Coordinates of C-alpha atoms in Angstrom, one line a residue:
Chain A
M277 CA 23.4 -0.3 -66.6
L278 CA 19.7 -0.5 -66.7
H279 CA 19.8 -1.6 -62.9
A280 CA 22.0 1.4 -61.8
L281 CA 19.7 3.8 -64.3
L282 CA 16.5 2.4 -62.3
L283 CA 18.1 2.9 -58.9
A284 CA 19.1 6.5 -59.8
A285 CA 15.5 7.0 -61.0
E286 CA 14.1 5.6 -58.2
E287 CA 16.4 7.8 -55.6
G288 CA 15.7 10.8 -57.8
G289 CA 11.6 10.0 -57.6
A290 CA 12.4 9.3 -53.8
E291 CA 13.9 12.8 -53.3
E292 CA 11.1 14.3 -55.5
A293 CA 8.8 12.8 -53.5
A294 CA 10.4 13.6 -49.9
S295 CA 10.4 17.3 -51.2
N296 CA 6.9 17.4 -52.6
P297 CA 5.7 20.9 -51.0
I298 CA 2.0 19.6 -50.8
L299 CA 2.5 16.8 -48.7
P300 CA 2.0 17.2 -45.1
T301 CA 4.7 15.8 -42.9
M302 CA 4.4 13.8 -39.8
N303 CA 6.2 16.0 -37.5
E304 CA 3.9 19.2 -38.6
L305 CA 0.8 17.3 -38.3
F306 CA 2.1 16.1 -35.0
W307 CA 2.6 19.7 -33.8
G308 CA -0.4 21.3 -35.4
A309 CA -2.4 18.6 -33.7
I310 CA -0.9 19.4 -30.2
A311 CA -1.4 22.8 -30.8
F312 CA -5.1 23.3 -31.9
G313 CA -6.0 20.3 -29.0
V314 CA -4.4 22.3 -26.4
M315 CA -6.0 25.7 -27.9
Y316 CA -9.6 23.7 -27.9
F317 CA -9.1 22.5 -24.7
L318 CA -7.8 25.9 -23.2
L319 CA -10.9 27.8 -24.9
A320 CA -13.4 25.3 -24.2
Y321 CA -12.4 24.5 -20.4
V322 CA -10.4 27.5 -19.1
L323 CA -10.4 30.5 -21.0
L324 CA -13.5 31.0 -22.5
P325 CA -15.8 30.6 -19.8
P326 CA -14.6 33.4 -17.7
V327 CA -15.1 35.8 -20.7
Q328 CA -17.9 34.6 -21.5
R329 CA -19.2 35.1 -17.5
A330 CA -17.9 38.9 -17.7
R331 CA -19.8 39.1 -21.1
N332 CA -22.8 37.6 -19.7
D333 CA -22.4 39.8 -15.8
R334 CA -22.1 42.7 -18.2
A335 CA -25.3 42.3 -19.9
A336 CA -27.2 41.3 -16.7
T337 CA -25.8 44.4 -15.3
I338 CA -26.7 46.3 -18.4
Q339 CA -30.3 44.9 -18.1
A340 CA -30.8 45.3 -14.5
N341 CA -30.3 48.8 -15.4
K342 CA -32.2 48.9 -18.0
D343 CA -34.9 47.3 -15.9
A344 CA -34.6 49.9 -13.2
A345 CA -34.7 52.7 -15.9
E346 CA -37.9 51.1 -17.3
S347 CA -39.4 50.9 -14.0
A348 CA -38.6 54.3 -12.7
R349 CA -40.1 55.5 -16.1
A350 CA -43.2 53.7 -15.4
K351 CA -43.5 55.1 -11.6
A352 CA -42.7 58.4 -13.5
V353 CA -45.9 57.7 -15.9
S354 CA -47.8 56.6 -13.3
A355 CA -47.2 59.8 -11.2
T356 CA -47.8 61.8 -13.9
A357 CA -50.9 59.9 -14.4
E358 CA -51.9 60.2 -10.8
V359 CA -51.2 63.9 -10.5
S360 CA -53.1 64.2 -13.9
D361 CA -55.8 62.4 -12.5
Q362 CA -56.2 64.7 -9.2
L363 CA -56.1 67.5 -11.8
A364 CA -58.6 66.3 -13.6
G365 CA -60.7 65.9 -10.4
V366 CA -60.1 69.3 -8.9
R367 CA -61.0 70.9 -12.7
A368 CA -64.4 68.7 -12.2
E369 CA -65.0 69.7 -8.9
T370 CA -64.1 73.4 -9.7
V371 CA -66.6 73.3 -12.4
T372 CA -69.3 71.5 -10.2
M373 CA -68.8 74.3 -7.5
L374 CA -68.8 76.9 -10.0
E375 CA -72.3 75.5 -11.5
Q376 CA -73.6 75.3 -8.1
A377 CA -72.7 79.0 -7.3
R378 CA -74.0 79.9 -10.7
A379 CA -77.3 78.1 -10.1
E380 CA -77.4 79.6 -6.6
A381 CA -76.9 82.9 -8.0
E382 CA -79.6 82.4 -10.6
A383 CA -82.2 81.4 -8.0
E384 CA -81.3 84.3 -5.5
R385 CA -81.8 86.4 -8.9
Q386 CA -84.9 85.2 -9.5
R387 CA -86.0 85.1 -5.8
L388 CA -85.2 89.3 -5.6
V389 CA -86.7 89.7 -9.4
S390 CA -89.8 87.9 -8.4
R391 CA -90.3 89.4 -5.0
A392 CA -89.6 92.9 -6.8
D393 CA -92.1 92.0 -9.1
R394 CA -94.6 91.1 -6.5
E395 CA -93.6 94.5 -4.6
V396 CA -94.1 96.7 -8.0
Q397 CA -97.5 94.3 -8.4
A398 CA -98.6 95.7 -5.1
M399 CA -97.9 99.0 -5.4
K400 CA -99.4 99.0 -8.8
D401 CA -102.3 97.3 -7.5
L402 CA -102.3 100.1 -4.9
V403 CA -101.9 102.8 -6.8
E404 CA -104.5 101.6 -9.4
S405 CA -107.0 101.1 -6.7
E406 CA -106.4 104.3 -5.1
I407 CA -106.6 105.7 -8.8
A408 CA -110.1 104.1 -9.0
T409 CA -111.0 105.3 -6.0
E410 CA -110.4 108.6 -6.9
R411 CA -112.1 108.0 -9.9
E412 CA -115.0 107.0 -8.2
E413 CA -115.2 109.3 -5.7
A414 CA -114.5 112.4 -8.5
L415 CA -117.5 110.5 -10.4
A416 CA -119.7 110.5 -7.1
T417 CA -119.1 114.5 -7.0
M418 CA -119.2 115.1 -10.4
R419 CA -122.6 113.2 -10.9
P420 CA -124.9 115.6 -9.6
Q421 CA -123.3 118.3 -11.3
V422 CA -123.4 117.0 -14.7
A423 CA -126.9 115.9 -13.9
D424 CA -127.8 119.5 -13.0
L425 CA -126.0 121.0 -16.1
A426 CA -127.2 118.3 -18.5
V427 CA -130.8 119.2 -17.2
G428 CA -130.3 123.0 -17.4
A429 CA -128.9 122.6 -20.6
A430 CA -131.6 120.5 -21.8
S431 CA -134.2 122.4 -20.4
K432 CA -132.6 125.7 -22.0
M433 CA -132.4 123.9 -25.4
T434 CA -136.2 122.6 -25.0
G435 CA -137.6 125.6 -23.2
R436 CA -139.5 123.1 -20.9
Q437 CA -138.5 121.8 -17.3
V438 CA -136.7 118.9 -17.8
D439 CA -137.3 116.6 -14.6
L440 CA -133.9 116.1 -13.1
A441 CA -135.1 112.4 -11.7
A442 CA -136.3 111.2 -14.8
V443 CA -133.2 111.9 -16.2
R444 CA -130.4 111.2 -13.9
P445 CA -130.5 107.0 -14.7
L446 CA -129.4 108.4 -18.3
V447 CA -127.0 110.9 -16.9
D448 CA -125.4 107.7 -14.8
R449 CA -125.7 105.5 -17.4
Y450 CA -123.7 107.7 -19.6
L451 CA -121.4 108.6 -17.1
D452 CA -120.9 105.0 -16.7
N453 CA -120.7 104.2 -20.1
P454 CA -119.2 107.3 -21.6
N455 CA -118.7 105.5 -25.0
Chain B
M245 CA 20.1 43.1 -67.0
I246 CA 19.0 41.8 -63.8
G247 CA 20.5 38.3 -62.6
L248 CA 17.2 36.7 -60.9
E249 CA 17.8 33.7 -59.2
Y250 CA 14.4 32.3 -58.2
P251 CA 14.7 29.9 -55.1
P252 CA 13.2 26.3 -55.7
I253 CA 9.8 26.1 -54.3
E254 CA 11.2 23.4 -51.6
N255 CA 13.6 26.5 -50.2
L256 CA 10.3 28.5 -49.8
V257 CA 8.2 25.8 -47.5
E258 CA 10.6 23.5 -46.0
W259 CA 12.2 24.2 -42.9
P260 CA 14.9 22.5 -41.1
N261 CA 14.3 20.9 -37.6
Y262 CA 15.5 22.7 -34.4
F263 CA 15.3 19.5 -32.6
G264 CA 13.9 16.0 -32.9
G265 CA 15.9 14.4 -36.0
D266 CA 13.8 13.0 -38.5
S267 CA 11.3 11.7 -35.7
F268 CA 7.3 12.3 -36.0
W269 CA 7.8 15.1 -33.3
A270 CA 10.8 16.8 -34.3
L271 CA 10.1 20.6 -34.4
N272 CA 10.6 23.0 -37.5
K273 CA 9.4 26.5 -38.1
I274 CA 5.6 25.4 -38.9
G275 CA 5.6 23.2 -35.5
L276 CA 6.9 26.8 -34.0
I277 CA 4.4 28.8 -35.5
S278 CA 1.5 26.6 -34.8
L279 CA 2.5 26.4 -31.1
L280 CA 2.6 30.0 -31.1
A281 CA -0.5 30.2 -32.8
M282 CA -2.0 28.7 -29.8
A283 CA -0.2 30.3 -27.0
I284 CA -0.7 34.0 -28.5
P285 CA -4.7 33.8 -28.8
A286 CA -4.5 31.7 -25.1
A287 CA -2.2 34.6 -23.7
V288 CA -4.6 37.1 -24.6
F289 CA -7.4 35.4 -22.9
L290 CA -5.6 34.4 -20.2
F291 CA -4.1 37.9 -19.4
S292 CA -7.5 39.8 -20.2
K293 CA -9.3 41.2 -17.0
K294 CA -12.6 40.5 -16.6
E295 CA -14.0 43.7 -15.9
L296 CA -17.4 45.3 -16.5
V297 CA -16.0 48.1 -19.0
P298 CA -13.5 46.1 -21.6
R299 CA -10.1 47.6 -22.2
G300 CA -7.2 46.5 -23.8
M301 CA -6.8 42.5 -24.2
Q302 CA -10.1 42.1 -22.5
N303 CA -11.7 44.0 -25.4
M304 CA -9.7 42.3 -27.8
A305 CA -10.7 38.9 -26.6
E306 CA -14.2 39.8 -26.4
S307 CA -14.4 41.6 -29.6
T308 CA -13.1 38.1 -31.1
V309 CA -15.6 36.1 -29.5
E310 CA -18.4 38.7 -30.5
F311 CA -16.9 38.4 -34.0
V312 CA -17.4 34.7 -34.2
E313 CA -20.6 34.6 -32.4
N314 CA -22.3 37.6 -34.8
Q315 CA -20.4 36.9 -38.0
V316 CA -20.3 33.0 -37.7
I317 CA -22.4 31.4 -35.9
L318 CA -25.4 33.4 -35.5
P319 CA -25.8 33.8 -39.4
A320 CA -24.9 30.0 -40.4
I321 CA -26.6 28.1 -37.4
G322 CA -28.6 30.4 -35.5
R323 CA -28.6 30.4 -31.8
D324 CA -28.3 26.5 -32.0
G325 CA -24.8 27.0 -32.9
L326 CA -23.6 28.8 -29.8
R327 CA -22.5 25.5 -28.3
Y328 CA -20.0 24.9 -31.1
L329 CA -18.5 28.7 -30.1
P330 CA -15.5 26.8 -28.7
L331 CA -14.5 24.9 -31.7
L332 CA -15.2 27.8 -34.0
L333 CA -13.3 30.2 -32.3
S334 CA -10.3 27.8 -31.7
L335 CA -10.4 26.8 -35.4
F336 CA -10.8 30.9 -36.8
L337 CA -8.0 31.9 -34.2
F338 CA -5.8 29.1 -34.9
V339 CA -6.0 29.7 -38.5
F340 CA -6.1 33.5 -38.3
I341 CA -2.7 34.0 -36.1
G342 CA -0.9 30.8 -38.4
N343 CA -1.9 32.8 -41.5
L344 CA -0.3 35.9 -39.7
F345 CA 3.1 34.9 -39.3
E346 CA 3.3 35.1 -43.1
V347 CA 4.1 38.9 -42.9
I348 CA 5.9 38.9 -39.1
P349 CA 9.4 39.2 -39.6
T350 CA 12.1 36.5 -38.9
F351 CA 9.4 34.1 -39.3
Q352 CA 7.6 35.2 -43.1
M353 CA 6.0 32.1 -43.3
P354 CA 2.2 31.1 -42.4
A355 CA 1.8 27.9 -41.0
N356 CA -1.1 26.8 -43.5
A357 CA 1.0 27.6 -46.9
R358 CA 2.1 23.7 -45.9
M359 CA -0.7 21.0 -46.0
A360 CA -0.8 19.8 -42.5
N361 CA -2.5 22.2 -40.5
P362 CA -5.3 22.9 -43.2
M363 CA -5.7 19.0 -43.6
L364 CA -5.6 18.1 -39.8
L365 CA -8.3 21.4 -39.3
A366 CA -10.4 20.0 -42.4
L367 CA -10.3 16.7 -40.7
I368 CA -11.2 17.6 -37.5
V369 CA -14.2 19.7 -38.9
W370 CA -15.0 16.5 -41.2
V371 CA -15.4 14.3 -38.2
V372 CA -17.2 17.4 -36.0
F373 CA -19.9 18.0 -38.7
I374 CA -20.7 14.0 -39.4
A375 CA -20.8 13.1 -35.8
V376 CA -23.3 16.2 -35.4
G377 CA -25.2 14.7 -38.0
V378 CA -25.2 11.2 -36.1
K379 CA -25.9 12.7 -33.0
H380 CA -29.0 14.7 -33.9
H381 CA -30.4 12.7 -36.7
G382 CA -29.0 9.0 -36.1
L383 CA -28.2 6.7 -39.2
T384 CA -31.1 8.4 -41.0
Y385 CA -28.0 11.3 -41.5
F386 CA -26.5 9.3 -44.1
K387 CA -29.7 7.9 -45.5
D388 CA -31.0 11.6 -46.3
I389 CA -27.6 12.3 -48.0
V390 CA -27.3 9.0 -50.2
W391 CA -31.3 9.1 -50.6
P392 CA -32.6 12.8 -50.3
P393 CA -35.9 13.3 -49.8
G394 CA -37.8 15.7 -51.8
V395 CA -36.0 14.5 -55.1
P396 CA -37.8 12.6 -57.7
V397 CA -37.1 8.9 -57.2
G398 CA -35.6 8.9 -60.7
L399 CA -33.1 11.3 -59.7
R400 CA -32.6 10.5 -56.3
W401 CA -29.7 8.1 -56.8
F402 CA -28.1 10.6 -59.0
V403 CA -28.2 13.3 -56.4
G404 CA -27.6 11.1 -53.7
L405 CA -24.0 10.0 -55.3
I406 CA -23.6 13.8 -56.0
E407 CA -24.3 14.5 -52.0
L408 CA -22.5 11.4 -51.0
I409 CA -19.2 12.5 -52.7
T410 CA -19.7 16.4 -51.7
V411 CA -20.6 16.0 -48.3
F412 CA -17.8 13.4 -47.5
F413 CA -15.4 14.2 -49.9
I414 CA -15.0 17.5 -51.7
R415 CA -16.0 19.4 -48.3
P416 CA -13.0 18.3 -46.5
F417 CA -10.7 18.3 -49.4
S418 CA -11.8 21.8 -50.6
L419 CA -11.5 23.2 -47.2
A420 CA -8.1 22.1 -46.8
V421 CA -7.1 23.0 -50.2
R422 CA -8.7 26.5 -50.3
L423 CA -6.6 27.3 -47.0
F424 CA -3.6 26.2 -48.1
A425 CA -3.7 27.2 -51.6
N426 CA -4.5 30.8 -50.7
M427 CA -1.6 30.8 -48.4
L428 CA 0.9 29.5 -50.3
A429 CA 0.1 31.5 -53.1
G430 CA 0.4 34.7 -50.9
H431 CA 3.7 33.4 -49.3
I432 CA 5.1 32.6 -53.3
L433 CA 3.9 36.1 -54.0
L434 CA 5.6 37.8 -51.4
V435 CA 8.9 36.1 -51.9
T436 CA 8.3 36.9 -55.5
F437 CA 8.3 40.5 -55.0
G438 CA 10.8 40.2 -52.3
V439 CA 13.4 38.4 -54.6
L440 CA 12.7 40.9 -57.2
C441 CA 13.6 43.9 -54.9
I442 CA 17.1 42.1 -54.0
A443 CA 17.5 41.9 -57.9
V444 CA 16.6 45.4 -58.5
F445 CA 18.9 46.6 -55.6
T446 CA 21.7 44.4 -56.7
A447 CA 21.7 45.4 -60.3
G448 CA 21.9 49.3 -59.1
L449 CA 18.1 50.4 -60.5
I450 CA 17.3 51.5 -56.9
I451 CA 15.4 54.9 -58.1
V452 CA 14.1 53.5 -61.3
L453 CA 12.7 50.1 -60.2
L454 CA 12.8 49.6 -56.5
P455 CA 9.9 51.9 -55.5
L456 CA 8.0 50.1 -57.9
T457 CA 9.0 46.7 -56.7
F458 CA 9.2 47.5 -52.9
G459 CA 5.8 49.5 -53.4
M460 CA 4.3 46.5 -54.5
L461 CA 5.7 44.3 -51.9
V462 CA 4.5 46.8 -49.0
A463 CA 1.0 46.8 -50.6
L464 CA 1.1 42.8 -51.3
T465 CA 2.2 42.7 -47.3
A466 CA -1.0 44.2 -46.1
F467 CA -3.1 42.4 -48.9
E468 CA -2.1 39.2 -47.4
I469 CA -2.8 40.4 -44.3
F470 CA -6.4 40.7 -45.2
V471 CA -6.2 37.3 -46.7
S472 CA -4.9 35.7 -43.6
F473 CA -8.0 37.2 -41.7
L474 CA -10.5 36.0 -44.9
Q475 CA -9.2 32.8 -45.4
A476 CA -9.7 32.2 -41.3
F477 CA -13.0 33.9 -41.7
V478 CA -14.0 31.4 -44.9
F479 CA -12.9 28.5 -42.9
A480 CA -14.9 29.0 -39.5
L481 CA -17.8 30.4 -41.6
L482 CA -17.7 27.2 -43.8
T483 CA -17.5 24.7 -40.8
A484 CA -20.5 26.3 -39.3
V485 CA -22.4 26.0 -42.6
Y486 CA -21.2 22.4 -42.6
I487 CA -22.3 22.0 -38.8
D488 CA -25.9 23.7 -39.8
S489 CA -26.5 21.1 -43.2
S490 CA -25.6 18.3 -40.2
L491 CA -27.9 20.0 -37.7
H492 CA -30.8 20.5 -40.3
P493 CA -29.9 18.2 -43.1
A494 CA -33.5 18.6 -45.0
H495 CA -32.6 22.6 -45.8

């Protein structure tokens, strides 16, 4: 009886162990290992490399396009800088030419003004010389008459005959320096 | 009022063999799902065109690769980890597609709600991260774990013991159990609401209760799709973290 009970308990325990849902079974381990092993092999050596190559090719293409775009941009920047330099050169040259023209114009103006001044001065000197000459001539003409008038006036005022020769130096000195 | 008969747990997770009797190569639903979890992504990669502008399956394949690279490898390991892309991509896809069968009609069983695949994958990860550590640091890898540098000498043996248990026992165990338990719980939840729907339908309470139970079943189905993805992501990410800890054990 006891033996039968123990056998029954063992059978029950064995059934329980066999149907334990937690414990892995050998056939599931076997197929899992086969499936995962094949999957790893396929991915590592057959399926993944072409995908990686495609991704790398795409990345290389994108990088090449980016590099080309960057190169074109650098060229555009360089060309812009070159044009800017040229413009700056032209501007500088224009400024130089303008300054040179302005200096030349100024020099010409100075030359003309100087010449005009010289001409004016010459004319002024001529006129002054003529005036002086006229004045001298007028004085020379007036001198005997003034002397005569002075002698006559003095003779009348004093009632004596004033000697013309004696007063002539006085009259000449007065006429030469009236003040 | 409602005659609810919940099936025993074995009926929810154990499946008869299609062939092979009781041999180790007997194929059941879990084995079939494992094969499909290998074949479906392989087909997507195989039939994706390799064009400059990706479309369709090529887009799907490349997006998956980029996801694993950008969200798993680079944050956890850095550029050094890109050499582990095939392994991490295989793990992510195998777990994700295997999980996704939970919501595919006629299958409705995640491969990882059985312990075989999670345990197998956790063992592979365990071997890989130890191998990576030995390859890069030789036997110093083990020494630094059991006798960690930078820890006060008095505590070193204690921390070393904790590290030893954590790295060599808890890591693979938690990796396997996390995936298995989450998927099994989700599967049981969906079965529960499925059974509830049938019971409510049978009891004639269609107008009152069926929208609630059915709505919940639909919502949980969507949630389980999210969980399928999340668990695959977590599994791959933790694998990457473990590999990184083997590459840079001092950190």
